[in-house]
Amino acid sequence: MPPNGESAPDLALVLPCRNEAAAIGACLDEAKGYLSHSGLRYELLVVDNASTDGSGAIAAANGARVVYEPRPGYGRALRAGIAAASAPVILMGDCDTTYDFTQLGLLYAPLAEGRFDVMIGDRFAGGIEPGAMPVSHKLGVRALSALARLRFRSRVRDFHCGLRGLTREAARKLSLRGDGMEFATEFIAAAERAHLRVGQVPVRLRRCTRARKSKLRTVRDGFRHLGYIIKG
């Protein structure tokens, strides 16, 4: 919720969450710590995506508004979060502690100031902490991002970065349908096709220190992205 019970938040932070009981509290604490000192009115919106470990209850206890999306899928969760957000700027980030939420301002400012309609983080420019991303993922992300840049005539270097954002007005112009991890590629492709102004900013990727099970499936998810690039 916005601080001090205020209405009309300046930004909404949407966190897709499936069985992240070990990490969601720390992510929300970090986001609240930064946003509370920023002077911005904000809303923390956690999309409980068919969790079975009580993630939603933990999020609610930590001050988030919880939206329930019973159908598993990264894209489904983010689509539900975007639809539920009411702020003029919507930021998104994975709630596994790998993204530094003290960097939210880097994405928020260009959107709030009207310089861009969509902002994407670039982990390769911002730095990847040792152990944060397997070599196979680094190679796969670089290769798929290169193909997507050609296919969708984009300058975005990191199509798969989970830290990103857009304005409410931009969200109205996008028809997003992706259910799974391919949503990350579709999000940028749709923005380019709509001739929106897409910016990018270096962001750090940290190694997850929490005991959790990764939702990524390297081969399956890689082919989902590739399939969208070919058919999308």
mmCIF file with all atom_site columns, C-alpha atoms in Angstrom:
data_model
loop_
_atom_site.group_PDB
_atom_site.id
_atom_site.type_symbol
_atom_site.label_atom_id
_atom_site.label_alt_id
_atom_site.label_comp_id
_atom_site.label_asym_id
_atom_site.label_entity_id
_atom_site.label_seq_id
_atom_site.pdbx_PDB_ins_code
_atom_site.Cartn_x
_atom_site.Cartn_y
_atom_site.Cartn_z
_atom_site.occupancy
_atom_site.B_iso_or_equiv
_atom_site.pdbx_formal_charge
_atom_site.auth_seq_id
_atom_site.auth_comp_id
_atom_site.auth_asym_id
_atom_site.auth_atom_id
_atom_site.pdbx_PDB_model_num
ATOM 1   C CA . MET A 1 1   ? 0.000  0.000   0.000   1.00 0.00 ? 1   MET A CA 1
ATOM 2   C CA . PRO A 1 2   ? 1.106  3.614   -0.399  1.00 0.00 ? 2   PRO A CA 1
ATOM 3   C CA . PRO A 1 3   ? 2.921  4.950   2.693   1.00 0.00 ? 3   PRO A CA 1
ATOM 4   C CA . ASN A 1 4   ? 0.795  6.473   5.448   1.00 0.00 ? 4   ASN A CA 1
ATOM 5   C CA . GLY A 1 5   ? -2.347 5.104   3.810   1.00 0.00 ? 5   GLY A CA 1
ATOM 6   C CA . GLU A 1 6   ? -2.193 7.698   1.016   1.00 0.00 ? 6   GLU A CA 1
ATOM 7   C CA . SER A 1 7   ? -4.064 7.096   -2.211  1.00 0.00 ? 7   SER A CA 1
ATOM 8   C CA . ALA A 1 8   ? -3.031 7.575   -5.832  1.00 0.00 ? 8   ALA A CA 1
ATOM 9   C CA . PRO A 1 9   ? 0.416  5.952   -5.807  1.00 0.00 ? 9   PRO A CA 1
ATOM 10  C CA . ASP A 1 10  ? 3.143  7.298   -8.086  1.00 0.00 ? 10  ASP A CA 1
ATOM 11  C CA . LEU A 1 11  ? 4.306  3.804   -8.921  1.00 0.00 ? 11  LEU A CA 1
ATOM 12  C CA . ALA A 1 12  ? 3.316  0.188   -8.515  1.00 0.00 ? 12  ALA A CA 1
ATOM 13  C CA . LEU A 1 13  ? 5.927  -2.538  -8.051  1.00 0.00 ? 13  LEU A CA 1
ATOM 14  C CA . VAL A 1 14  ? 4.606  -5.852  -9.343  1.00 0.00 ? 14  VAL A CA 1
ATOM 15  C CA . LEU A 1 15  ? 6.286  -9.030  -8.119  1.00 0.00 ? 15  LEU A CA 1
ATOM 16  C CA . PRO A 1 16  ? 5.278  -12.360 -9.667  1.00 0.00 ? 16  PRO A CA 1
ATOM 17  C CA . CYS A 1 17  ? 5.517  -14.969 -6.940  1.00 0.00 ? 17  CYS A CA 1
ATOM 18  C CA . ARG A 1 18  ? 5.286  -18.747 -7.000  1.00 0.00 ? 18  ARG A CA 1
ATOM 19  C CA . ASN A 1 19  ? 6.535  -20.555 -3.911  1.00 0.00 ? 19  ASN A CA 1
ATOM 20  C CA . GLU A 1 20  ? 8.958  -17.852 -2.771  1.00 0.00 ? 20  GLU A CA 1
ATOM 21  C CA . ALA A 1 21  ? 8.313  -18.040 0.979   1.00 0.00 ? 21  ALA A CA 1
ATOM 22  C CA . ALA A 1 22  ? 12.052 -17.931 1.687   1.00 0.00 ? 22  ALA A CA 1
ATOM 23  C CA . ALA A 1 23  ? 12.646 -14.764 -0.343  1.00 0.00 ? 23  ALA A CA 1
ATOM 24  C CA . ILE A 1 24  ? 9.488  -12.663 -0.636  1.00 0.00 ? 24  ILE A CA 1
ATOM 25  C CA . GLY A 1 25  ? 9.810  -10.998 2.772   1.00 0.00 ? 25  GLY A CA 1
ATOM 26  C CA . ALA A 1 26  ? 13.388 -9.866  2.131   1.00 0.00 ? 26  ALA A CA 1
ATOM 27  C CA . CYS A 1 27  ? 12.463 -8.516  -1.307  1.00 0.00 ? 27  CYS A CA 1
ATOM 28  C CA . LEU A 1 28  ? 9.555  -6.521  0.067   1.00 0.00 ? 28  LEU A CA 1
ATOM 29  C CA . ASP A 1 29  ? 11.678 -5.162  2.916   1.00 0.00 ? 29  ASP A CA 1
ATOM 30  C CA . GLU A 1 30  ? 14.332 -3.974  0.478   1.00 0.00 ? 30  GLU A CA 1
ATOM 31  C CA . ALA A 1 31  ? 11.767 -2.369  -1.818  1.00 0.00 ? 31  ALA A CA 1
ATOM 32  C CA . LYS A 1 32  ? 9.986  -0.660  1.079   1.00 0.00 ? 32  LYS A CA 1
ATOM 33  C CA . GLY A 1 33  ? 13.272 0.573   2.495   1.00 0.00 ? 33  GLY A CA 1
ATOM 34  C CA . TYR A 1 34  ? 14.227 2.258   -0.747  1.00 0.00 ? 34  TYR A CA 1
ATOM 35  C CA . LEU A 1 35  ? 10.788 3.564   -1.704  1.00 0.00 ? 35  LEU A CA 1
ATOM 36  C CA . SER A 1 36  ? 10.046 4.930   1.753   1.00 0.00 ? 36  SER A CA 1
ATOM 37  C CA . HIS A 1 37  ? 13.144 7.131   1.534   1.00 0.00 ? 37  HIS A CA 1
ATOM 38  C CA . SER A 1 38  ? 12.423 8.155   -2.071  1.00 0.00 ? 38  SER A CA 1
ATOM 39  C CA . GLY A 1 39  ? 9.431  10.284  -1.159  1.00 0.00 ? 39  GLY A CA 1
ATOM 40  C CA . LEU A 1 40  ? 7.291  8.471   -3.722  1.00 0.00 ? 40  LEU A CA 1
ATOM 41  C CA . ARG A 1 41  ? 3.823  7.136   -3.037  1.00 0.00 ? 41  ARG A CA 1
ATOM 42  C CA . TYR A 1 42  ? 3.920  3.476   -3.928  1.00 0.00 ? 42  TYR A CA 1
ATOM 43  C CA . GLU A 1 43  ? 2.005  0.235   -4.067  1.00 0.00 ? 43  GLU A CA 1
ATOM 44  C CA . LEU A 1 44  ? 3.593  -3.174  -3.579  1.00 0.00 ? 44  LEU A CA 1
ATOM 45  C CA . LEU A 1 45  ? 1.603  -5.712  -5.547  1.00 0.00 ? 45  LEU A CA 1
ATOM 46  C CA . VAL A 1 46  ? 2.478  -9.408  -5.235  1.00 0.00 ? 46  VAL A CA 1
ATOM 47  C CA . VAL A 1 47  ? 0.870  -11.827 -7.668  1.00 0.00 ? 47  VAL A CA 1
ATOM 48  C CA . ASP A 1 48  ? 0.573  -15.181 -5.916  1.00 0.00 ? 48  ASP A CA 1
ATOM 49  C CA . ASN A 1 49  ? 0.875  -17.578 -8.834  1.00 0.00 ? 49  ASN A CA 1
ATOM 50  C CA . ALA A 1 50  ? -0.502 -20.865 -7.479  1.00 0.00 ? 50  ALA A CA 1
ATOM 51  C CA . SER A 1 51  ? 1.871  -20.937 -4.504  1.00 0.00 ? 51  SER A CA 1
ATOM 52  C CA . THR A 1 52  ? 1.588  -23.822 -2.060  1.00 0.00 ? 52  THR A CA 1
ATOM 53  C CA . ASP A 1 53  ? 4.031  -22.560 0.594   1.00 0.00 ? 53  ASP A CA 1
ATOM 54  C CA . GLY A 1 54  ? 2.139  -19.614 2.057   1.00 0.00 ? 54  GLY A CA 1
ATOM 55  C CA . SER A 1 55  ? 3.953  -16.975 -0.010  1.00 0.00 ? 55  SER A CA 1
ATOM 56  C CA . GLY A 1 56  ? 0.800  -14.903 -0.371  1.00 0.00 ? 56  GLY A CA 1
ATOM 57  C CA . ALA A 1 57  ? 0.201  -14.721 3.368   1.00 0.00 ? 57  ALA A CA 1
ATOM 58  C CA . ILE A 1 58  ? 3.819  -13.707 3.973   1.00 0.00 ? 58  ILE A CA 1
ATOM 59  C CA . ALA A 1 59  ? 3.524  -10.976 1.334   1.00 0.00 ? 59  ALA A CA 1
ATOM 60  C CA . ALA A 1 60  ? 0.325  -9.634  2.884   1.00 0.00 ? 60  ALA A CA 1
ATOM 61  C CA . ALA A 1 61  ? 1.916  -9.622  6.337   1.00 0.00 ? 61  ALA A CA 1
ATOM 62  C CA . ASN A 1 62  ? 4.771  -7.560  4.869   1.00 0.00 ? 62  ASN A CA 1
ATOM 63  C CA . GLY A 1 63  ? 2.461  -4.853  3.566   1.00 0.00 ? 63  GLY A CA 1
ATOM 64  C CA . ALA A 1 64  ? 1.826  -5.978  -0.005  1.00 0.00 ? 64  ALA A CA 1
ATOM 65  C CA . ARG A 1 65  ? -1.493 -6.151  -1.791  1.00 0.00 ? 65  ARG A CA 1
ATOM 66  C CA . VAL A 1 66  ? -1.848 -9.723  -2.986  1.00 0.00 ? 66  VAL A CA 1
ATOM 67  C CA . VAL A 1 67  ? -3.496 -10.687 -6.262  1.00 0.00 ? 67  VAL A CA 1
ATOM 68  C CA . TYR A 1 68  ? -4.144 -14.375 -6.852  1.00 0.00 ? 68  TYR A CA 1
ATOM 69  C CA . GLU A 1 69  ? -3.551 -15.910 -10.287 1.00 0.00 ? 69  GLU A CA 1
ATOM 70  C CA . PRO A 1 70  ? -4.321 -19.636 -9.938  1.00 0.00 ? 70  PRO A CA 1
ATOM 71  C CA . ARG A 1 71  ? -2.950 -20.632 -13.347 1.00 0.00 ? 71  ARG A CA 1
ATOM 72  C CA . PRO A 1 72  ? 0.829  -21.119 -13.177 1.00 0.00 ? 72  PRO A CA 1
ATOM 73  C CA . GLY A 1 73  ? 2.964  -19.123 -15.574 1.00 0.00 ? 73  GLY A CA 1
ATOM 74  C CA . TYR A 1 74  ? 5.317  -16.144 -15.465 1.00 0.00 ? 74  TYR A CA 1
ATOM 75  C CA . GLY A 1 75  ? 3.407  -14.328 -18.178 1.00 0.00 ? 75  GLY A CA 1
ATOM 76  C CA . ARG A 1 76  ? 0.045  -14.978 -16.570 1.00 0.00 ? 76  ARG A CA 1
ATOM 77  C CA . ALA A 1 77  ? 1.320  -13.604 -13.274 1.00 0.00 ? 77  ALA A CA 1
ATOM 78  C CA . LEU A 1 78  ? 2.706  -10.415 -14.779 1.00 0.00 ? 78  LEU A CA 1
ATOM 79  C CA . ARG A 1 79  ? -0.349 -9.813  -16.935 1.00 0.00 ? 79  ARG A CA 1
ATOM 80  C CA . ALA A 1 80  ? -2.515 -10.106 -13.828 1.00 0.00 ? 80  ALA A CA 1
ATOM 81  C CA . GLY A 1 81  ? -0.260 -7.712  -11.939 1.00 0.00 ? 81  GLY A CA 1
ATOM 82  C CA . ILE A 1 82  ? -0.220 -5.112  -14.699 1.00 0.00 ? 82  ILE A CA 1
ATOM 83  C CA . ALA A 1 83  ? -4.017 -5.282  -14.952 1.00 0.00 ? 83  ALA A CA 1
ATOM 84  C CA . ALA A 1 84  ? -4.404 -4.827  -11.181 1.00 0.00 ? 84  ALA A CA 1
ATOM 85  C CA . ALA A 1 85  ? -1.974 -1.900  -10.856 1.00 0.00 ? 85  ALA A CA 1
ATOM 86  C CA . SER A 1 86  ? -3.445 1.594   -10.762 1.00 0.00 ? 86  SER A CA 1
ATOM 87  C CA . ALA A 1 87  ? -0.318 3.779   -10.722 1.00 0.00 ? 87  ALA A CA 1
ATOM 88  C CA . PRO A 1 88  ? 0.862  5.777   -13.760 1.00 0.00 ? 88  PRO A CA 1
ATOM 89  C CA . VAL A 1 89  ? 4.200  3.911   -13.652 1.00 0.00 ? 89  VAL A CA 1
ATOM 90  C CA . ILE A 1 90  ? 4.408  0.138   -13.251 1.00 0.00 ? 90  ILE A CA 1
ATOM 91  C CA . LEU A 1 91  ? 7.691  -1.569  -12.402 1.00 0.00 ? 91  LEU A CA 1
ATOM 92  C CA . MET A 1 92  ? 8.265  -5.320  -12.320 1.00 0.00 ? 92  MET A CA 1
ATOM 93  C CA . GLY A 1 93  ? 10.881 -7.458  -10.617 1.00 0.00 ? 93  GLY A CA 1
ATOM 94  C CA . ASP A 1 94  ? 11.437 -11.088 -9.715  1.00 0.00 ? 94  ASP A CA 1
ATOM 95  C CA . CYS A 1 95  ? 11.085 -11.770 -5.993  1.00 0.00 ? 95  CYS A CA 1
ATOM 96  C CA . ASP A 1 96  ? 14.034 -14.142 -5.578  1.00 0.00 ? 96  ASP A CA 1
ATOM 97  C CA . THR A 1 97  ? 16.483 -11.527 -4.136  1.00 0.00 ? 97  THR A CA 1
ATOM 98  C CA . THR A 1 98  ? 18.604 -11.498 -7.318  1.00 0.00 ? 98  THR A CA 1
ATOM 99  C CA . TYR A 1 99  ? 17.506 -7.988  -8.309  1.00 0.00 ? 99  TYR A CA 1
ATOM 100 C CA . ASP A 1 100 ? 18.585 -4.951  -6.330  1.00 0.00 ? 100 ASP A CA 1
ATOM 101 C CA . PHE A 1 101 ? 15.424 -2.987  -5.588  1.00 0.00 ? 101 PHE A CA 1
ATOM 102 C CA . THR A 1 102 ? 17.457 0.031   -4.505  1.00 0.00 ? 102 THR A CA 1
ATOM 103 C CA . GLN A 1 103 ? 17.909 0.524   -8.272  1.00 0.00 ? 103 GLN A CA 1
ATOM 104 C CA . LEU A 1 104 ? 14.200 1.037   -8.932  1.00 0.00 ? 104 LEU A CA 1
ATOM 105 C CA . GLY A 1 105 ? 14.748 4.757   -9.412  1.00 0.00 ? 105 GLY A CA 1
ATOM 106 C CA . LEU A 1 106 ? 16.861 4.072   -12.499 1.00 0.00 ? 106 LEU A CA 1
ATOM 107 C CA . LEU A 1 107 ? 13.784 2.693   -14.229 1.00 0.00 ? 107 LEU A CA 1
ATOM 108 C CA . TYR A 1 108 ? 11.196 4.937   -12.608 1.00 0.00 ? 108 TYR A CA 1
ATOM 109 C CA . ALA A 1 109 ? 12.688 8.348   -13.435 1.00 0.00 ? 109 ALA A CA 1
ATOM 110 C CA . PRO A 1 110 ? 12.795 8.000   -17.266 1.00 0.00 ? 110 PRO A CA 1
ATOM 111 C CA . LEU A 1 111 ? 9.180  6.768   -17.271 1.00 0.00 ? 111 LEU A CA 1
ATOM 112 C CA . ALA A 1 112 ? 7.844  9.368   -14.839 1.00 0.00 ? 112 ALA A CA 1
ATOM 113 C CA . GLU A 1 113 ? 9.629  12.175  -16.684 1.00 0.00 ? 113 GLU A CA 1
ATOM 114 C CA . GLY A 1 114 ? 8.137  11.099  -20.019 1.00 0.00 ? 114 GLY A CA 1
ATOM 115 C CA . ARG A 1 115 ? 11.456 10.283  -21.686 1.00 0.00 ? 115 ARG A CA 1
ATOM 116 C CA . PHE A 1 116 ? 10.499 6.656   -22.333 1.00 0.00 ? 116 PHE A CA 1
ATOM 117 C CA . ASP A 1 117 ? 7.356  4.518   -22.407 1.00 0.00 ? 117 ASP A CA 1
ATOM 118 C CA . VAL A 1 118 ? 9.095  1.240   -21.526 1.00 0.00 ? 118 VAL A CA 1
ATOM 119 C CA . MET A 1 119 ? 12.296 0.580   -19.580 1.00 0.00 ? 119 MET A CA 1
ATOM 120 C CA . ILE A 1 120 ? 14.330 -2.633  -19.541 1.00 0.00 ? 120 ILE A CA 1
ATOM 121 C CA . GLY A 1 121 ? 17.234 -3.531  -17.261 1.00 0.00 ? 121 GLY A CA 1
ATOM 122 C CA . ASP A 1 122 ? 20.523 -4.677  -18.778 1.00 0.00 ? 122 ASP A CA 1
ATOM 123 C CA . ARG A 1 123 ? 22.327 -7.181  -16.563 1.00 0.00 ? 123 ARG A CA 1
ATOM 124 C CA . PHE A 1 124 ? 25.293 -7.531  -18.885 1.00 0.00 ? 124 PHE A CA 1
ATOM 125 C CA . ALA A 1 125 ? 26.011 -3.790  -18.654 1.00 0.00 ? 125 ALA A CA 1
ATOM 126 C CA . GLY A 1 126 ? 25.230 -3.567  -14.924 1.00 0.00 ? 126 GLY A CA 1
ATOM 127 C CA . GLY A 1 127 ? 27.214 -6.560  -13.760 1.00 0.00 ? 127 GLY A CA 1
ATOM 128 C CA . ILE A 1 128 ? 26.441 -10.175 -12.923 1.00 0.00 ? 128 ILE A CA 1
ATOM 129 C CA . GLU A 1 129 ? 27.689 -11.371 -9.563  1.00 0.00 ? 129 GLU A CA 1
ATOM 130 C CA . PRO A 1 130 ? 29.690 -14.630 -9.677  1.00 0.00 ? 130 PRO A CA 1
ATOM 131 C CA . GLY A 1 131 ? 27.295 -17.551 -9.354  1.00 0.00 ? 131 GLY A CA 1
ATOM 132 C CA . ALA A 1 132 ? 24.223 -15.469 -10.165 1.00 0.00 ? 132 ALA A CA 1
ATOM 133 C CA . MET A 1 133 ? 23.727 -16.871 -13.671 1.00 0.00 ? 133 MET A CA 1
ATOM 134 C CA . PRO A 1 134 ? 24.992 -20.184 -15.093 1.00 0.00 ? 134 PRO A CA 1
ATOM 135 C CA . VAL A 1 135 ? 27.198 -19.990 -18.174 1.00 0.00 ? 135 VAL A CA 1
ATOM 136 C CA . SER A 1 136 ? 24.510 -21.794 -20.193 1.00 0.00 ? 136 SER A CA 1
ATOM 137 C CA . HIS A 1 137 ? 22.001 -19.055 -19.310 1.00 0.00 ? 137 HIS A CA 1
ATOM 138 C CA . LYS A 1 138 ? 24.462 -16.279 -20.186 1.00 0.00 ? 138 LYS A CA 1
ATOM 139 C CA . LEU A 1 139 ? 25.090 -17.807 -23.597 1.00 0.00 ? 139 LEU A CA 1
ATOM 140 C CA . GLY A 1 140 ? 21.410 -18.503 -24.163 1.00 0.00 ? 140 GLY A CA 1
ATOM 141 C CA . VAL A 1 141 ? 20.261 -15.024 -23.184 1.00 0.00 ? 141 VAL A CA 1
ATOM 142 C CA . ARG A 1 142 ? 22.879 -13.379 -25.389 1.00 0.00 ? 142 ARG A CA 1
ATOM 143 C CA . ALA A 1 143 ? 21.995 -15.570 -28.371 1.00 0.00 ? 143 ALA A CA 1
ATOM 144 C CA . LEU A 1 144 ? 18.228 -15.228 -28.013 1.00 0.00 ? 144 LEU A CA 1
ATOM 145 C CA . SER A 1 145 ? 18.517 -11.483 -27.409 1.00 0.00 ? 145 SER A CA 1
ATOM 146 C CA . ALA A 1 146 ? 20.599 -11.116 -30.576 1.00 0.00 ? 146 ALA A CA 1
ATOM 147 C CA . LEU A 1 147 ? 17.983 -12.995 -32.613 1.00 0.00 ? 147 LEU A CA 1
ATOM 148 C CA . ALA A 1 148 ? 15.179 -10.951 -31.068 1.00 0.00 ? 148 ALA A CA 1
ATOM 149 C CA . ARG A 1 149 ? 16.972 -7.675  -31.827 1.00 0.00 ? 149 ARG A CA 1
ATOM 150 C CA . LEU A 1 150 ? 17.113 -8.634  -35.496 1.00 0.00 ? 150 LEU A CA 1
ATOM 151 C CA . ARG A 1 151 ? 13.574 -10.019 -35.609 1.00 0.00 ? 151 ARG A CA 1
ATOM 152 C CA . PHE A 1 152 ? 11.891 -7.082  -33.882 1.00 0.00 ? 152 PHE A CA 1
ATOM 153 C CA . ARG A 1 153 ? 14.300 -4.306  -34.930 1.00 0.00 ? 153 ARG A CA 1
ATOM 154 C CA . SER A 1 154 ? 15.157 -3.516  -31.351 1.00 0.00 ? 154 SER A CA 1
ATOM 155 C CA . ARG A 1 155 ? 18.216 -2.133  -29.580 1.00 0.00 ? 155 ARG A CA 1
ATOM 156 C CA . VAL A 1 156 ? 17.493 -3.944  -26.302 1.00 0.00 ? 156 VAL A CA 1
ATOM 157 C CA . ARG A 1 157 ? 20.540 -5.943  -25.226 1.00 0.00 ? 157 ARG A CA 1
ATOM 158 C CA . ASP A 1 158 ? 18.994 -8.112  -22.502 1.00 0.00 ? 158 ASP A CA 1
ATOM 159 C CA . PHE A 1 159 ? 15.545 -9.341  -23.547 1.00 0.00 ? 159 PHE A CA 1
ATOM 160 C CA . HIS A 1 160 ? 15.200 -11.559 -20.480 1.00 0.00 ? 160 HIS A CA 1
ATOM 161 C CA . CYS A 1 161 ? 15.961 -9.163  -17.642 1.00 0.00 ? 161 CYS A CA 1
ATOM 162 C CA . GLY A 1 162 ? 13.280 -9.483  -14.968 1.00 0.00 ? 162 GLY A CA 1
ATOM 163 C CA . LEU A 1 163 ? 13.640 -5.871  -13.811 1.00 0.00 ? 163 LEU A CA 1
ATOM 164 C CA . ARG A 1 164 ? 11.611 -3.691  -16.168 1.00 0.00 ? 164 ARG A CA 1
ATOM 165 C CA . GLY A 1 165 ? 8.761  -1.222  -16.292 1.00 0.00 ? 165 GLY A CA 1
ATOM 166 C CA . LEU A 1 166 ? 6.287  0.758   -18.362 1.00 0.00 ? 166 LEU A CA 1
ATOM 167 C CA . THR A 1 167 ? 3.778  3.552   -18.048 1.00 0.00 ? 167 THR A CA 1
ATOM 168 C CA . ARG A 1 168 ? 0.082  2.858   -17.551 1.00 0.00 ? 168 ARG A CA 1
ATOM 169 C CA . GLU A 1 169 ? -0.568 4.546   -20.901 1.00 0.00 ? 169 GLU A CA 1
ATOM 170 C CA . ALA A 1 170 ? 1.905  2.212   -22.616 1.00 0.00 ? 170 ALA A CA 1
ATOM 171 C CA . ALA A 1 171 ? 0.269  -0.816  -20.998 1.00 0.00 ? 171 ALA A CA 1
ATOM 172 C CA . ARG A 1 172 ? -3.031 0.155   -22.618 1.00 0.00 ? 172 ARG A CA 1
ATOM 173 C CA . LYS A 1 173 ? -1.385 0.033   -26.038 1.00 0.00 ? 173 LYS A CA 1
ATOM 174 C CA . LEU A 1 174 ? 0.031  -3.470  -25.661 1.00 0.00 ? 174 LEU A CA 1
ATOM 175 C CA . SER A 1 175 ? -1.895 -6.663  -26.286 1.00 0.00 ? 175 SER A CA 1
ATOM 176 C CA . LEU A 1 176 ? 0.102  -9.158  -24.230 1.00 0.00 ? 176 LEU A CA 1
ATOM 177 C CA . ARG A 1 177 ? -0.889 -12.827 -24.352 1.00 0.00 ? 177 ARG A CA 1
ATOM 178 C CA . GLY A 1 178 ? 2.197  -14.779 -23.256 1.00 0.00 ? 178 GLY A CA 1
ATOM 179 C CA . ASP A 1 179 ? 1.592  -17.261 -20.464 1.00 0.00 ? 179 ASP A CA 1
ATOM 180 C CA . GLY A 1 180 ? 5.107  -18.432 -19.677 1.00 0.00 ? 180 GLY A CA 1
ATOM 181 C CA . MET A 1 181 ? 8.674  -17.150 -19.753 1.00 0.00 ? 181 MET A CA 1
ATOM 182 C CA . GLU A 1 182 ? 8.280  -16.082 -23.388 1.00 0.00 ? 182 GLU A CA 1
ATOM 183 C CA . PHE A 1 183 ? 6.357  -13.113 -21.995 1.00 0.00 ? 183 PHE A CA 1
ATOM 184 C CA . ALA A 1 184 ? 9.709  -11.371 -21.433 1.00 0.00 ? 184 ALA A CA 1
ATOM 185 C CA . THR A 1 185 ? 10.400 -11.395 -25.183 1.00 0.00 ? 185 THR A CA 1
ATOM 186 C CA . GLU A 1 186 ? 6.803  -10.632 -26.145 1.00 0.00 ? 186 GLU A CA 1
ATOM 187 C CA . PHE A 1 187 ? 6.790  -7.595  -23.835 1.00 0.00 ? 187 PHE A CA 1
ATOM 188 C CA . ILE A 1 188 ? 9.634  -5.931  -25.758 1.00 0.00 ? 188 ILE A CA 1
ATOM 189 C CA . ALA A 1 189 ? 8.472  -7.095  -29.179 1.00 0.00 ? 189 ALA A CA 1
ATOM 190 C CA . ALA A 1 190 ? 5.002  -5.649  -28.584 1.00 0.00 ? 190 ALA A CA 1
ATOM 191 C CA . ALA A 1 191 ? 6.480  -2.343  -27.441 1.00 0.00 ? 191 ALA A CA 1
ATOM 192 C CA . GLU A 1 192 ? 8.652  -2.099  -30.563 1.00 0.00 ? 192 GLU A CA 1
ATOM 193 C CA . ARG A 1 193 ? 5.720  -2.923  -32.826 1.00 0.00 ? 193 ARG A CA 1
ATOM 194 C CA . ALA A 1 194 ? 3.626  -0.257  -31.137 1.00 0.00 ? 194 ALA A CA 1
ATOM 195 C CA . HIS A 1 195 ? 6.453  2.231   -31.814 1.00 0.00 ? 195 HIS A CA 1
ATOM 196 C CA . LEU A 1 196 ? 6.848  2.985   -28.126 1.00 0.00 ? 196 LEU A CA 1
ATOM 197 C CA . ARG A 1 197 ? 10.010 4.585   -26.813 1.00 0.00 ? 197 ARG A CA 1
ATOM 198 C CA . VAL A 1 198 ? 12.023 1.751   -25.267 1.00 0.00 ? 198 VAL A CA 1
ATOM 199 C CA . GLY A 1 199 ? 14.946 2.598   -23.005 1.00 0.00 ? 199 GLY A CA 1
ATOM 200 C CA . GLN A 1 200 ? 17.423 0.438   -21.133 1.00 0.00 ? 200 GLN A CA 1
ATOM 201 C CA . VAL A 1 201 ? 19.581 0.933   -18.084 1.00 0.00 ? 201 VAL A CA 1
ATOM 202 C CA . PRO A 1 202 ? 22.365 -1.135  -16.463 1.00 0.00 ? 202 PRO A CA 1
ATOM 203 C CA . VAL A 1 203 ? 21.177 -3.138  -13.435 1.00 0.00 ? 203 VAL A CA 1
ATOM 204 C CA . ARG A 1 204 ? 22.991 -5.563  -11.167 1.00 0.00 ? 204 ARG A CA 1
ATOM 205 C CA . LEU A 1 205 ? 22.182 -9.252  -10.904 1.00 0.00 ? 205 LEU A CA 1
ATOM 206 C CA . ARG A 1 206 ? 22.979 -10.810 -7.548  1.00 0.00 ? 206 ARG A CA 1
ATOM 207 C CA . ARG A 1 207 ? 23.490 -14.410 -6.542  1.00 0.00 ? 207 ARG A CA 1
ATOM 208 C CA . CYS A 1 208 ? 20.467 -15.760 -4.696  1.00 0.00 ? 208 CYS A CA 1
ATOM 209 C CA . THR A 1 209 ? 21.372 -16.693 -1.138  1.00 0.00 ? 209 THR A CA 1
ATOM 210 C CA . ARG A 1 210 ? 17.964 -18.070 -0.156  1.00 0.00 ? 210 ARG A CA 1
ATOM 211 C CA . ALA A 1 211 ? 17.009 -21.732 -0.128  1.00 0.00 ? 211 ALA A CA 1
ATOM 212 C CA . ARG A 1 212 ? 14.592 -21.884 -3.042  1.00 0.00 ? 212 ARG A CA 1
ATOM 213 C CA . LYS A 1 213 ? 13.866 -23.897 -6.159  1.00 0.00 ? 213 LYS A CA 1
ATOM 214 C CA . SER A 1 214 ? 14.479 -22.117 -9.439  1.00 0.00 ? 214 SER A CA 1
ATOM 215 C CA . LYS A 1 215 ? 11.479 -21.864 -11.758 1.00 0.00 ? 215 LYS A CA 1
ATOM 216 C CA . LEU A 1 216 ? 13.661 -21.647 -14.866 1.00 0.00 ? 216 LEU A CA 1
ATOM 217 C CA . ARG A 1 217 ? 13.953 -24.641 -17.160 1.00 0.00 ? 217 ARG A CA 1
ATOM 218 C CA . THR A 1 218 ? 16.833 -23.834 -19.484 1.00 0.00 ? 218 THR A CA 1
ATOM 219 C CA . VAL A 1 219 ? 15.876 -25.913 -22.522 1.00 0.00 ? 219 VAL A CA 1
ATOM 220 C CA . ARG A 1 220 ? 12.101 -25.637 -22.245 1.00 0.00 ? 220 ARG A CA 1
ATOM 221 C CA . ASP A 1 221 ? 12.075 -21.913 -21.578 1.00 0.00 ? 221 ASP A CA 1
ATOM 222 C CA . GLY A 1 222 ? 14.730 -21.266 -24.197 1.00 0.00 ? 222 GLY A CA 1
ATOM 223 C CA . PHE A 1 223 ? 12.580 -22.938 -26.822 1.00 0.00 ? 223 PHE A CA 1
ATOM 224 C CA . ARG A 1 224 ? 9.548  -20.942 -25.676 1.00 0.00 ? 224 ARG A CA 1
ATOM 225 C CA . HIS A 1 225 ? 11.473 -17.744 -26.367 1.00 0.00 ? 225 HIS A CA 1
ATOM 226 C CA . LEU A 1 226 ? 12.797 -19.083 -29.671 1.00 0.00 ? 226 LEU A CA 1
ATOM 227 C CA . GLY A 1 227 ? 9.316  -20.142 -30.720 1.00 0.00 ? 227 GLY A CA 1
ATOM 228 C CA . TYR A 1 228 ? 7.972  -16.663 -30.060 1.00 0.00 ? 228 TYR A CA 1
ATOM 229 C CA . ILE A 1 229 ? 10.831 -15.064 -31.990 1.00 0.00 ? 229 ILE A CA 1
ATOM 230 C CA . ILE A 1 230 ? 10.103 -17.287 -34.997 1.00 0.00 ? 230 ILE A CA 1
ATOM 231 C CA . LYS A 1 231 ? 6.318  -17.089 -34.928 1.00 0.00 ? 231 LYS A CA 1
ATOM 232 C CA . GLY A 1 232 ? 5.728  -13.798 -33.128 1.00 0.00 ? 232 GLY A CA 1
#
